[in-house]
Amino acid sequence: MEFIAGTIDLEQSVHALDVWNYLQSMLADVEGLCGYRWPTVSVSSTSEVPSFIIIMKTKGIIICDVVDSRITQTSDDGSQWKTSAEDGWTTSRDVVLSLFENEIRNRLSKNPRLYNRRTQQLAIPVNRALIFCQNEPEDFTRVFRSDDVLAAIMYKETLNRDFEGFFRAVPQCQISDELLDLIIADLETTNSLRRSAVHGDTRSSDEVGLVSTFVRQSLTHTLKLDQTQRKISIQLPDGPQRIRGLAGTGKTVVLSLKAALAHKNYPNFKILFLFNTQSMYKQVTDWVSRYYAEEARQPINTENLHIYHAWGGRQQEGLYNRTALKYGLKPLTYRDVRNETDPLGAIYARLLEATKGRIEPQYDMVLIDEAQDFAPSIFETVFYLTKGPKRIIWAYDEFQSMKDIHMKEPEELFGLNDFGLPNVPNSSLHGTYVGGVEKDFALKNSYRNPRLNLMAAHGTALGLYRPAGIIDMIDGRASWEAIGYKILKPSTERFRAGDEVVVERPVEHSRNNLELLLRQDGQGDQQLVTTWVFDTATEENAFVVERINKLIAEDRVQPEDIFVIALDLRTSSAQLMEIRQGLDERGVKSISPGFVEEPSRFKVPGFVTLTTPFRAKGNEADFVFALNGQRVVEDMTFRARNALFVAITRSRGWTYVSGIGEAMTSLEKEIYGIKASYPQFRFIYPKEDAIARNRLILTTDDQIAEKDQEDVQRVVGDPRKRAMLIEALKSDPELRNDLKEAIQDDHRS
């Protein structure tokens, strides 16, 4: 049995907690789900949702409500009760149970697999029970009439005996795993998000053998939250909470559900959903609005639920712009901070300096998506904007950071108080809150990416098969397992230099079943990631244009299900424009968010999307072309490897990685190495000083700053000259002045 505590700690009902503890003991070995005030289903307020909803493979659905107060009088028809806790009349909890059962039946009856139209019967039984905590059996001869309560009646004092008798009396049934998934998905309305996410696939061809058919079939499965996702979505923490998850594990989905459910259950809460990639605005807004509408059957209250980009601007309200204006500051534009290494972090740092502790808390809960892209100054601002007990929930994927793959702890993120102590100590994420609400989650299951795609992305990001040595490392068994891998070697918890390491990506953590469909058709899944080497960028562009034209014309792929992602930002504008012209000549429409069209106009029906890794974050497509693969090998900061990770993990189907020259040939060999050992990684655990990125983290005067490396790459094309200049900078810092002048000349040209 999976137990979902929800907000039981916030309800402060001693009786409900006692019953909850009993149910956990009683139902521990029964297959199914037991939730406190979950699923909400009812269109009424939280108080109208019964205490416990139990879904079992052998007993169907049991709705169980705890009556805290003593019932002193009932109305003539039994629909109203007077209690010891209230002066007036209140709706009978038996009526509430009956209405809730009707809501469940109405929702499930929309699914033909769960409802027989001829007999007008559900495929599963639904039963109801009331647990009286203050009344005694003799009250039913004095207060109640025989037909006042239609549900089964239990008493807290004799709960063990009463519940066991009720449980035995409920008829047996047999519900398959697949049917159980359907019931849960329909009750928690997550299938509505699947319909939204794959709108294009319903228009794709069903013709046997077409790649578009395979992708469409892989996306028709029931979208049911896994246990971790459900806990995150439903539970409201009584303080900070961190969610760690790889690309495609559903971080944005669960944050959207959490925002919608909290908005429904606590309508007076002020809630902020903060994100960084402008192209995600429509997706997040659609998901939150759609799920809330399914649950509450009304639009969200935009006064209490804010969905903001971290910066904002004239076209779209954002947290920075809104906050700056509120405190009488003129918001900075990108032009004001374009020379900063992190412009977004810089504007928040200046905001904090200008307000000097004047920021007042206004939000009861803040949800932060793409947290790996946010500087500490943003987290500190959010801390001041959030009311106690600081319900700040941030979702993190260190592999999608364009800087490194090391997750920052709370003490590094939220700043210091007036006494020099952390605003949020690391210990704030240890243990659980009351009711078993976890403080730190790890999402292991990948729903978007096929196994090979995810492993190719990981393997290249870490440089596990790089001839010059490993670039970065996930240290220890727990860290690998947290992101869904199984450790075959070594047997120790911590790894030591020289250990032979063998890790495997189990199929059960890959919820994209495209791999299975291809194998059932007699094909392998190695085709899902392919590499292409060209002599010139012109040849590469021509290949992309022709391949896209073939996918659309012959394989019936919808244009919006194709992304083209340029990894080299220095040439991306010109390269994507050339590809766009080539597509135009073949009658294929495309958009370039942020270059031509607005950044928020990202995935448009009938148009191929031409973009960069940063703008592609949070989005997904069936087919992804990652260009400029040579950049991955040439980039001495290794950030291009993180960019390639982002590009590959946008794909829920096929990925084409292309580039030019010897550097691309080198990357191709790395990817071949990954595919050869798939579904495993095999490598020797390196020494700390042998990890390339560690050598790049510079702390002493004789080491070159990462910013210098970036600057060198911008103005020096020849790799040998680049290396010579870097060495010279180490011994002669004055050369930086010449480098800055060269960069300024580059800007002017």
XYZ file of C-alpha atoms in Angstrom:
749
model
C 0.000 0.000 0.000
C 1.221 3.447 -0.919
C 0.285 5.995 1.747
C -0.123 9.672 0.829
C -0.194 11.889 3.899
C -1.066 15.065 2.003
C -1.599 17.914 4.454
C -2.497 15.836 7.484
C 0.075 17.701 9.595
C -1.617 21.039 8.824
C -5.142 19.886 9.685
C -4.194 19.390 13.362
C -6.749 16.636 13.864
C -5.593 14.244 16.556
C -8.356 11.809 15.676
C -7.422 11.791 11.963
C -3.776 11.149 12.865
C -4.778 8.240 15.085
C -6.910 6.712 12.323
C -4.115 7.339 9.803
C -1.648 5.433 11.968
C -4.134 2.575 12.314
C -4.723 2.382 8.542
C -0.976 2.294 7.892
C -0.733 -0.741 10.136
C -3.916 -2.423 8.929
C -3.361 -1.992 5.184
C 0.435 -2.264 4.965
C 0.361 -5.516 2.977
C -2.613 -4.669 0.738
C -1.923 -3.524 -2.837
C -3.177 -0.055 -3.668
C -3.204 3.547 -2.452
C -4.429 5.199 0.725
C -4.555 8.988 0.743
C -5.483 11.630 3.290
C -7.867 14.048 1.547
C -6.615 12.630 -1.762
C -7.675 12.629 -4.494
C -9.683 15.815 -4.055
C -12.090 14.997 -6.936
C -14.868 17.042 -5.333
C -15.512 20.494 -6.788
C -16.161 21.819 -3.299
C -13.630 23.138 -0.804
C -11.112 20.985 1.066
C -13.508 20.555 4.001
C -15.883 18.672 1.691
C -13.277 16.046 0.781
C -13.523 12.963 3.043
C -10.629 12.127 5.325
C -9.356 8.976 3.610
C -9.745 7.509 0.129
C -8.503 3.931 -0.207
C -8.075 2.242 -3.611
C -7.375 -1.506 -3.499
C -6.905 -4.189 -6.132
C -9.071 -6.630 -4.159
C -11.722 -4.336 -2.630
C -12.140 -1.428 -5.029
C -12.614 2.067 -3.582
C -13.435 2.776 0.062
C -14.272 6.349 1.121
C -13.748 6.844 4.832
C -14.500 10.004 6.823
C -13.504 10.887 10.388
C -16.144 12.791 12.392
C -14.168 14.779 14.976
C -17.029 16.457 16.848
C -19.856 14.971 18.868
C -23.162 14.946 16.965
C -25.908 16.299 19.245
C -28.898 16.622 16.891
C -29.984 15.803 13.319
C -32.533 17.468 11.058
C -35.801 15.729 10.165
C -34.411 14.371 6.895
C -30.965 13.620 8.369
C -29.138 15.902 5.901
C -28.069 18.420 8.583
C -26.208 17.861 11.842
C -25.601 19.924 14.944
C -22.273 19.302 16.652
C -20.663 20.120 19.972
C -18.134 22.292 18.141
C -20.573 24.573 16.260
C -23.655 26.582 17.172
C -25.504 26.204 13.852
C -26.365 23.385 11.515
C -23.783 21.794 9.219
C -24.061 19.380 6.299
C -24.177 15.768 7.378
C -20.868 13.986 6.736
C -22.932 11.101 5.391
C -24.256 13.454 2.710
C -20.703 14.616 2.015
C -19.652 10.989 1.507
C -22.582 10.393 -0.832
C -21.797 13.474 -2.927
C -18.133 12.542 -3.068
C -19.013 9.035 -4.251
C -21.111 10.586 -7.014
C -18.129 12.719 -8.055
C -15.928 9.618 -8.214
C -18.502 7.741 -10.277
C -18.960 10.689 -12.638
C -15.241 11.009 -13.203
C -14.617 7.297 -13.757
C -17.711 6.844 -15.924
C -16.091 8.949 -18.653
C -13.636 6.099 -19.261
C -15.248 3.242 -21.279
C -12.811 0.767 -19.744
C -14.081 1.608 -16.266
C -17.802 1.995 -16.999
C -20.308 -0.312 -18.693
C -22.733 1.900 -20.610
C -25.332 -0.858 -21.011
C -25.535 -1.834 -17.349
C -24.612 1.668 -16.162
C -22.209 0.117 -13.680
C -18.605 0.882 -12.784
C -16.086 -1.896 -13.217
C -15.118 -1.474 -9.544
C -17.157 -1.271 -6.336
C -17.298 1.903 -4.214
C -18.094 1.688 -0.479
C -18.420 4.307 2.272
C -17.697 4.382 6.008
C -17.968 6.947 8.828
C -15.768 6.851 11.928
C -17.318 8.657 14.922
C -14.731 9.862 17.419
C -16.963 11.542 20.047
C -20.266 9.652 19.739
C -21.011 6.259 21.249
C -23.286 3.440 19.986
C -26.142 4.424 22.308
C -26.281 7.865 20.613
C -27.839 6.240 17.581
C -30.991 5.408 19.431
C -31.196 8.917 20.886
C -29.778 11.253 18.169
C -30.034 9.354 14.886
C -32.875 7.616 13.090
C -32.187 4.320 11.358
C -32.000 5.833 7.881
C -30.054 9.007 8.806
C -26.701 7.389 7.977
C -26.367 5.188 4.895
C -22.606 4.599 5.166
C -21.097 1.900 7.344
C -20.672 3.143 10.932
C -17.558 2.708 13.079
C -16.389 4.138 16.391
C -12.875 5.230 17.223
C -12.911 3.384 20.559
C -13.637 0.085 18.778
C -11.990 0.933 15.449
C -9.878 -2.201 15.267
C -12.898 -4.503 15.576
C -15.221 -2.314 13.487
C -12.856 -1.785 10.573
C -11.857 -5.440 10.337
C -15.528 -6.440 10.270
C -16.314 -3.831 7.618
C -13.270 -4.897 5.571
C -14.353 -8.551 5.596
C -17.895 -7.619 4.560
C -16.786 -5.696 1.461
C -16.992 -8.150 -1.490
C -13.784 -9.274 -3.151
C -12.889 -8.072 -6.649
C -9.924 -8.444 -8.984
C -8.440 -5.284 -10.481
C -5.445 -5.616 -12.811
C -2.382 -3.393 -12.554
C -3.367 -1.677 -15.804
C -6.906 -0.993 -14.573
C -5.572 0.304 -11.257
C -3.350 2.724 -13.171
C -6.350 3.952 -15.159
C -8.413 4.501 -12.003
C -5.655 6.480 -10.306
C -4.837 8.546 -13.408
C -8.500 9.453 -13.922
C -9.043 10.343 -10.273
C -5.929 12.508 -10.040
C -6.683 13.920 -13.551
C -3.079 13.542 -14.739
C -4.275 12.114 -18.062
C -5.438 15.631 -18.891
C -1.783 16.720 -18.862
C -0.855 13.873 -21.199
C -3.551 14.974 -23.645
C -2.148 18.493 -23.485
C 1.478 17.437 -23.842
C 1.020 15.220 -26.895
C -1.612 17.125 -28.831
C 0.270 16.702 -32.088
C 0.607 12.955 -31.903
C -3.099 12.297 -32.326
C -2.759 13.679 -35.860
C 0.184 11.497 -36.799
C -0.105 8.553 -39.154
C -0.763 5.010 -37.931
C 0.981 3.556 -40.967
C 3.116 0.578 -39.971
C 6.882 1.159 -39.978
C 6.878 4.963 -39.926
C 8.996 6.541 -37.204
C 6.132 8.916 -36.394
C 3.894 5.915 -35.710
C 6.385 4.444 -33.227
C 6.644 7.731 -31.339
C 2.871 8.217 -31.259
C 2.340 4.703 -29.920
C 4.973 5.263 -27.237
C 3.030 8.270 -25.941
C -0.420 6.685 -25.667
C 0.199 5.044 -22.288
C -1.671 6.054 -19.152
C -0.035 8.988 -17.419
C -0.112 8.025 -13.757
C 2.132 9.735 -11.262
C 4.693 7.479 -9.650
C 4.890 7.320 -5.863
C 7.503 10.065 -5.511
C 5.787 12.394 -7.977
C 2.470 11.946 -6.195
C 3.956 12.747 -2.805
C 5.574 15.911 -4.136
C 2.371 17.035 -5.859
C 0.021 16.462 -2.957
C 2.023 17.138 0.171
C 2.438 20.674 1.434
C 5.744 20.996 3.317
C 5.975 23.052 6.476
C 9.191 24.686 5.279
C 11.825 24.413 2.510
C 11.809 21.413 0.173
C 14.218 20.363 -2.601
C 13.394 18.208 -5.614
C 16.271 16.705 -7.545
C 15.497 15.137 -10.903
C 16.995 14.547 -14.306
C 15.565 15.911 -17.530
C 12.253 14.251 -18.332
C 11.536 13.016 -14.802
C 8.504 15.281 -14.465
C 9.809 18.141 -12.299
C 7.743 20.783 -14.091
C 4.658 18.550 -14.077
C 4.748 17.933 -10.320
C 5.429 21.600 -9.575
C 2.464 22.535 -11.774
C 0.228 20.040 -9.978
C 1.498 21.235 -6.612
C 0.700 24.843 -7.515
C -2.798 23.934 -8.729
C -3.659 21.732 -5.741
C -2.342 24.217 -3.187
C -4.296 26.969 -4.952
C -7.470 24.879 -4.702
C -6.996 23.616 -1.167
C -5.749 26.932 0.230
C -7.423 29.592 -1.939
C -6.187 32.435 0.281
C -2.550 31.398 -0.110
C -0.362 33.690 -2.198
C 1.600 31.347 -4.475
C 4.483 32.088 -6.849
C 5.666 29.767 -9.641
C 9.083 31.010 -10.809
C 10.964 29.817 -13.905
C 13.829 30.906 -16.123
C 13.210 29.814 -19.728
C 10.767 32.190 -21.410
C 9.550 29.504 -23.810
C 8.136 27.592 -20.820
C 5.636 30.306 -19.887
C 2.773 28.982 -22.020
C 3.423 25.362 -21.054
C 3.481 26.033 -17.307
C 0.442 28.317 -17.487
C -1.472 25.723 -19.528
C -0.594 22.874 -17.159
C -1.474 24.746 -13.968
C -4.674 26.178 -15.472
C -5.778 22.872 -17.024
C -5.215 20.839 -13.876
C -6.851 23.453 -11.658
C -9.850 23.652 -13.998
C -10.216 19.848 -13.918
C -10.153 19.895 -10.118
C -12.022 23.098 -9.250
C -14.003 23.658 -12.480
C -13.172 27.332 -12.514
C -10.236 29.462 -13.722
C -7.297 30.175 -11.431
C -7.324 33.358 -9.370
C -4.415 35.295 -10.862
C -4.410 37.620 -7.855
C -3.270 34.764 -5.619
C -1.360 32.542 -8.055
C 1.475 34.217 -9.949
C 3.363 32.433 -12.747
C 6.408 34.602 -13.405
C 9.556 34.546 -15.457
C 12.499 35.442 -13.230
C 13.263 38.647 -15.153
C 10.191 39.797 -17.054
C 9.837 42.707 -19.434
C 7.430 44.746 -21.472
C 5.721 41.708 -22.986
C 5.605 39.531 -19.871
C 5.480 40.345 -16.175
C 8.365 38.921 -14.186
C 9.441 38.725 -10.560
C 12.392 41.106 -10.902
C 10.489 43.823 -12.779
C 7.526 43.593 -10.414
C 9.687 43.729 -7.282
C 11.882 46.575 -8.536
C 8.852 48.729 -9.384
C 7.210 47.964 -6.037
C 10.234 49.387 -4.205
C 10.558 52.456 -6.396
C 13.436 51.259 -8.566
C 13.791 51.556 -12.310
C 14.128 47.973 -13.599
C 17.410 47.225 -15.331
C 17.419 45.833 -18.869
C 19.748 43.316 -20.429
C 21.672 46.179 -21.999
C 22.544 47.447 -18.500
C 24.217 44.182 -17.450
C 25.178 42.544 -20.737
C 28.858 42.474 -19.780
C 28.182 40.566 -16.566
C 29.019 36.869 -16.478
C 25.529 36.178 -15.121
C 23.227 39.081 -16.070
C 20.177 37.630 -14.288
C 22.096 37.058 -11.079
C 23.583 40.548 -11.359
C 20.226 42.346 -11.490
C 19.015 40.510 -8.382
C 22.277 41.284 -6.571
C 21.746 44.981 -7.332
C 18.111 44.691 -6.274
C 19.143 43.311 -2.887
C 21.727 46.059 -2.473
C 19.249 48.798 -3.411
C 16.458 47.589 -1.149
C 18.762 46.890 1.834
C 16.423 44.645 3.791
C 13.227 46.457 2.820
C 11.749 43.495 0.936
C 8.654 42.288 2.761
C 7.270 38.728 2.626
C 4.158 38.351 0.483
C 4.005 34.698 -0.645
C 2.844 31.711 1.401
C 4.560 29.312 -0.996
C 7.121 29.693 -3.789
C 7.832 27.008 -6.410
C 11.095 27.388 -8.350
C 11.610 25.432 -11.560
C 15.017 25.220 -13.321
C 16.700 26.135 -10.039
C 20.107 25.076 -11.330
C 20.139 28.211 -13.509
C 19.503 30.657 -10.671
C 22.229 32.559 -8.832
C 22.187 32.767 -5.001
C 20.998 36.383 -5.239
C 17.714 35.123 -6.732
C 17.243 32.537 -3.983
C 17.983 35.155 -1.330
C 15.387 37.507 -2.853
C 12.831 34.683 -2.844
C 13.670 33.992 0.810
C 12.747 37.559 1.778
C 9.584 37.438 -0.350
C 8.321 34.261 1.354
C 6.366 34.227 4.605
C 7.238 31.859 7.414
C 7.649 28.924 7.628
C 9.429 29.613 4.289
C 7.670 27.106 2.037
C 10.181 27.365 -0.805
C 10.205 24.335 -3.107
C 12.945 24.262 -5.734
C 13.439 21.713 -8.524
C 16.994 21.074 -9.603
C 18.812 19.237 -12.399
C 22.511 19.858 -12.038
C 23.215 18.316 -15.446
C 21.207 21.064 -17.140
C 23.301 23.807 -15.594
C 25.441 25.577 -18.165
C 28.195 26.009 -15.559
C 28.819 22.772 -13.651
C 27.056 19.667 -12.390
C 27.434 20.220 -8.670
C 24.278 20.857 -6.680
C 24.520 23.816 -4.323
C 23.355 23.325 -0.761
C 20.881 25.699 0.959
C 23.622 27.536 2.843
C 25.182 28.504 -0.508
C 21.871 29.683 -1.978
C 19.784 31.692 0.464
C 22.289 34.166 1.881
C 23.131 35.114 5.490
C 21.193 36.873 8.211
C 22.370 39.880 10.255
C 24.377 37.589 12.528
C 26.276 36.017 9.634
C 24.382 32.728 9.912
C 22.719 30.974 6.937
C 19.114 31.999 6.274
C 18.442 28.362 5.393
C 20.910 25.931 7.006
C 21.723 22.660 5.271
C 20.108 20.829 8.184
C 16.732 22.244 7.091
C 16.613 19.483 4.449
C 17.358 16.657 6.877
C 14.604 14.273 7.954
C 10.878 14.844 7.426
C 8.139 17.256 8.453
C 5.176 16.182 10.595
C 3.055 13.620 8.767
C 6.061 12.104 7.007
C 6.381 14.907 4.445
C 9.878 14.571 3.038
C 12.201 17.546 2.774
C 14.457 16.290 -0.014
C 13.252 14.248 -2.995
C 15.021 12.486 -5.864
C 13.072 11.652 -9.038
C 14.569 8.549 -10.652
C 12.178 7.664 -13.459
C 12.652 9.237 -16.890
C 9.356 9.633 -18.742
C 10.592 11.636 -21.711
C 13.870 10.147 -22.882
C 14.533 6.636 -24.137
C 17.300 4.924 -22.144
C 19.932 5.305 -24.847
C 19.309 9.033 -25.227
C 19.629 9.672 -21.512
C 22.798 7.596 -21.223
C 24.345 9.308 -24.257
C 23.586 12.649 -22.624
C 25.069 11.572 -19.290
C 28.095 9.878 -20.786
C 29.119 12.911 -22.842
C 28.400 15.381 -20.027
C 30.717 13.435 -17.719
C 33.215 12.607 -20.465
C 33.239 8.951 -19.399
C 34.636 7.822 -22.780
C 36.680 10.948 -23.540
C 40.218 10.067 -24.710
C 41.725 12.914 -22.681
C 40.084 11.746 -19.469
C 36.911 12.037 -17.453
C 35.575 15.570 -17.067
C 33.347 15.227 -14.026
C 32.168 12.517 -11.708
C 29.137 11.446 -9.708
C 30.653 10.298 -6.450
C 29.378 7.222 -4.713
C 26.598 4.658 -4.853
C 23.894 6.866 -3.316
C 24.388 9.664 -5.847
C 24.202 7.314 -8.843
C 21.142 5.549 -7.443
C 19.431 8.891 -6.758
C 19.312 9.546 -10.500
C 18.077 6.069 -11.379
C 21.188 3.939 -11.956
C 22.053 0.541 -10.502
C 25.602 -0.067 -9.257
C 27.042 -3.433 -10.321
C 30.635 -2.638 -9.269
C 32.144 -1.881 -6.775
C 30.186 -3.163 -3.786
C 31.238 -0.268 -1.529
C 29.157 2.821 -0.775
C 31.980 5.202 -1.658
C 34.238 4.803 -4.684
C 38.018 5.092 -4.560
C 40.500 6.031 -7.246
C 41.326 2.964 -9.336
C 38.018 1.163 -8.644
C 36.418 -0.520 -11.636
C 32.949 1.042 -11.840
C 30.050 -0.571 -13.694
C 26.690 1.195 -13.528
C 23.541 0.205 -15.376
C 20.367 2.070 -16.281
C 17.553 -0.391 -15.412
C 14.666 -0.575 -17.853
C 12.180 -0.026 -15.011
C 13.456 3.545 -14.589
C 12.801 4.324 -18.256
C 9.073 4.959 -18.683
C 9.428 5.820 -22.389
C 8.491 2.542 -24.083
C 9.779 3.471 -27.561
C 12.713 1.126 -26.969
C 10.315 -1.778 -26.373
C 8.216 -0.970 -29.455
C 11.277 -0.910 -31.705
C 12.518 -4.241 -30.375
C 9.096 -5.825 -30.787
C 9.260 -4.706 -34.423
C 12.630 -6.449 -34.838
C 14.629 -3.227 -34.728
C 17.247 -2.093 -32.251
C 17.168 1.103 -30.253
C 20.734 2.045 -31.254
C 19.214 4.100 -34.071
C 17.746 6.534 -31.548
C 21.077 8.373 -31.251
C 23.158 8.829 -34.406
C 26.185 10.985 -35.247
C 27.180 12.730 -38.478
C 30.524 14.291 -39.385
C 30.864 16.925 -42.140
C 33.692 18.947 -43.615
C 31.873 22.276 -43.583
C 28.949 23.955 -41.848
C 27.263 24.326 -45.244
C 27.230 20.540 -45.652
C 25.895 20.128 -42.131
C 23.091 22.613 -42.750
C 22.133 20.945 -46.029
C 21.959 17.552 -44.276
C 19.632 18.946 -41.591
C 17.320 20.540 -44.174
C 17.080 17.361 -46.253
C 16.558 15.077 -43.265
C 13.779 17.301 -41.856
C 12.098 17.460 -45.269
C 12.176 13.647 -45.459
C 10.752 13.234 -41.940
C 7.819 15.483 -42.775
C 7.186 14.393 -46.369
C 7.800 10.648 -46.082
C 7.516 9.745 -42.406
C 4.494 11.962 -41.695
C 6.195 13.696 -38.763
C 4.455 16.867 -37.608
C 6.766 19.917 -38.011
C 6.251 21.041 -34.397
C 7.670 17.706 -33.235
C 11.113 18.636 -34.598
C 13.691 20.806 -32.809
C 16.973 22.029 -34.318
C 19.364 23.093 -31.530
C 22.615 24.918 -32.319
C 25.284 24.371 -29.647
C 27.677 27.107 -30.822
C 26.121 30.396 -29.726
C 28.710 32.390 -31.679
C 27.366 31.152 -35.000
C 23.865 30.016 -34.071
C 21.988 33.010 -35.480
C 23.544 32.767 -38.947
C 23.415 28.971 -39.041
C 19.785 28.721 -38.020
C 18.855 31.411 -40.530
C 20.518 29.418 -43.312
C 18.588 26.306 -42.269
C 15.383 28.328 -42.103
C 15.907 29.557 -45.655
C 16.557 26.004 -46.826
C 13.351 24.790 -45.193
C 11.405 27.693 -46.713
C 12.582 26.643 -50.177
C 11.077 23.193 -49.566
C 7.813 24.557 -48.240
C 8.568 23.681 -44.620
C 7.648 26.386 -42.120
C 9.858 27.121 -39.117
C 10.243 29.571 -36.237
C 13.328 30.925 -34.451
C 12.250 31.914 -30.907
C 14.334 34.768 -29.572
C 15.968 35.430 -32.953
C 12.940 36.312 -35.067
C 9.825 35.393 -33.095
C 9.158 36.110 -29.412
C 11.030 33.726 -27.041
C 7.726 32.562 -25.511
C 6.435 31.478 -28.947
C 8.337 28.230 -28.965
C 6.412 25.153 -30.124
C 3.804 26.116 -32.707
C 1.682 23.595 -34.666
C 2.918 23.356 -38.269
C 6.354 24.886 -37.582
C 9.806 23.361 -36.980
C 11.546 25.047 -34.017
C 15.092 26.398 -34.581
C 16.707 27.297 -31.272
C 19.567 27.118 -28.750
C 19.991 24.849 -25.697
C 19.094 27.528 -23.163
C 15.848 28.436 -24.909
C 14.965 24.765 -25.436
C 14.993 23.947 -21.727
C 11.739 22.604 -20.385
C 10.483 21.677 -23.853
C 10.456 18.365 -25.694
C 10.117 17.019 -29.218
C 10.048 13.661 -30.985
C 13.079 14.497 -33.143
C 16.050 16.633 -32.123
C 18.974 17.791 -34.265
C 21.968 18.908 -32.169
C 24.340 20.948 -34.365
C 27.983 22.043 -33.910
C 29.026 18.891 -32.081
C 32.668 19.896 -32.578
C 32.056 22.653 -30.038
C 31.667 19.992 -27.329
C 35.267 18.865 -27.783
C 36.762 22.319 -28.374
C 35.173 24.040 -25.365
C 37.743 24.179 -22.569
C 35.142 25.257 -19.994
C 33.176 22.072 -20.755
C 29.915 24.040 -20.707
C 29.161 22.854 -24.229
C 28.876 19.351 -22.787
C 26.124 20.549 -20.482
C 24.532 22.221 -23.520
C 24.671 18.926 -25.429
C 23.066 17.220 -22.439
C 20.194 19.721 -22.609
C 19.838 19.218 -26.376
C 19.781 15.406 -26.278
C 17.386 15.286 -23.341
C 14.806 17.347 -25.238
C 14.184 14.243 -27.352
C 11.500 11.690 -26.626
C 12.475 9.837 -29.807
C 15.325 10.249 -32.283
C 18.432 12.416 -31.770
C 20.883 13.428 -34.519
C 24.202 14.860 -33.322
C 26.228 16.498 -36.104
C 29.331 18.659 -36.459
C 32.393 19.346 -38.539
C 36.037 18.334 -38.580
C 38.279 16.257 -36.372
C 36.687 17.512 -33.165
C 33.332 16.088 -34.242
C 35.032 12.812 -35.148
C 36.381 12.716 -31.592
C 32.891 13.267 -30.141
C 31.535 10.563 -32.452
C 34.027 8.103 -30.964
C 32.865 9.018 -27.452
C 29.248 8.355 -28.378
C 30.236 5.084 -30.074
C 31.890 4.067 -26.789
C 28.693 4.821 -24.876
C 26.578 2.848 -27.336
C 28.996 -0.099 -27.267
C 28.607 -0.601 -23.496
C 24.893 0.359 -23.365
C 22.923 -0.063 -21.108
C 25.971 0.174 -18.859
C 28.800 2.604 -18.190
C 32.190 1.007 -17.533
C 35.122 3.129 -16.349
C 37.925 3.379 -13.812
C 37.143 5.802 -11.008
C 39.605 8.699 -11.385
C 41.722 10.519 -8.838
C 40.369 13.875 -7.723
C 43.199 15.783 -9.414
C 42.620 13.848 -12.644
C 39.036 15.040 -13.060
C 39.199 17.733 -15.728
C 36.523 20.018 -14.297
C 38.217 19.970 -10.902
C 41.309 21.371 -12.556
C 39.122 24.123 -13.955
C 37.769 25.211 -10.566
C 40.346 27.862 -9.845
C 41.192 29.112 -6.402
C 44.843 30.252 -6.561
C 46.629 33.102 -8.298
C 48.562 30.899 -10.700
C 45.380 29.482 -12.226
C 43.345 31.120 -14.956
C 39.755 32.161 -14.251
C 36.966 30.464 -16.157
C 35.925 33.855 -17.545
C 39.380 34.246 -19.136
C 38.984 30.910 -20.890
C 35.658 31.997 -22.327
C 37.156 35.285 -23.508
C 40.075 33.517 -25.171
C 37.734 31.233 -27.063
C 35.749 34.194 -28.366
C 38.700 35.823 -30.116
C 41.204 33.033 -30.818
C 40.147 30.385 -33.309
C 43.298 28.269 -33.569
C 43.333 25.705 -30.709
C 47.163 25.789 -30.451
C 47.294 29.580 -30.208
C 44.427 29.456 -27.727
C 46.374 27.098 -25.463
C 49.481 29.314 -25.724
C 47.505 32.414 -24.722
C 45.971 30.631 -21.737
C 49.404 29.611 -20.502
C 50.649 33.178 -21.018
C 47.733 34.583 -19.016
C 48.725 32.431 -16.056
C 52.147 34.032 -15.865
C 51.273 37.529 -17.129
C 47.878 38.797 -15.923
C 48.508 42.140 -17.677
C 47.692 40.383 -20.947
C 44.055 40.541 -19.851
C 43.971 44.219 -20.837
C 44.936 43.301 -24.388
C 42.346 40.522 -24.338
C 39.602 42.936 -23.240
C 40.487 45.298 -26.081
C 40.309 42.422 -28.542
C 36.868 41.491 -27.217
C 35.675 45.080 -27.578
C 36.881 45.081 -31.179
C 35.019 41.824 -31.667
C 31.831 43.418 -30.262
C 32.175 46.417 -32.570
C 32.652 44.228 -35.637
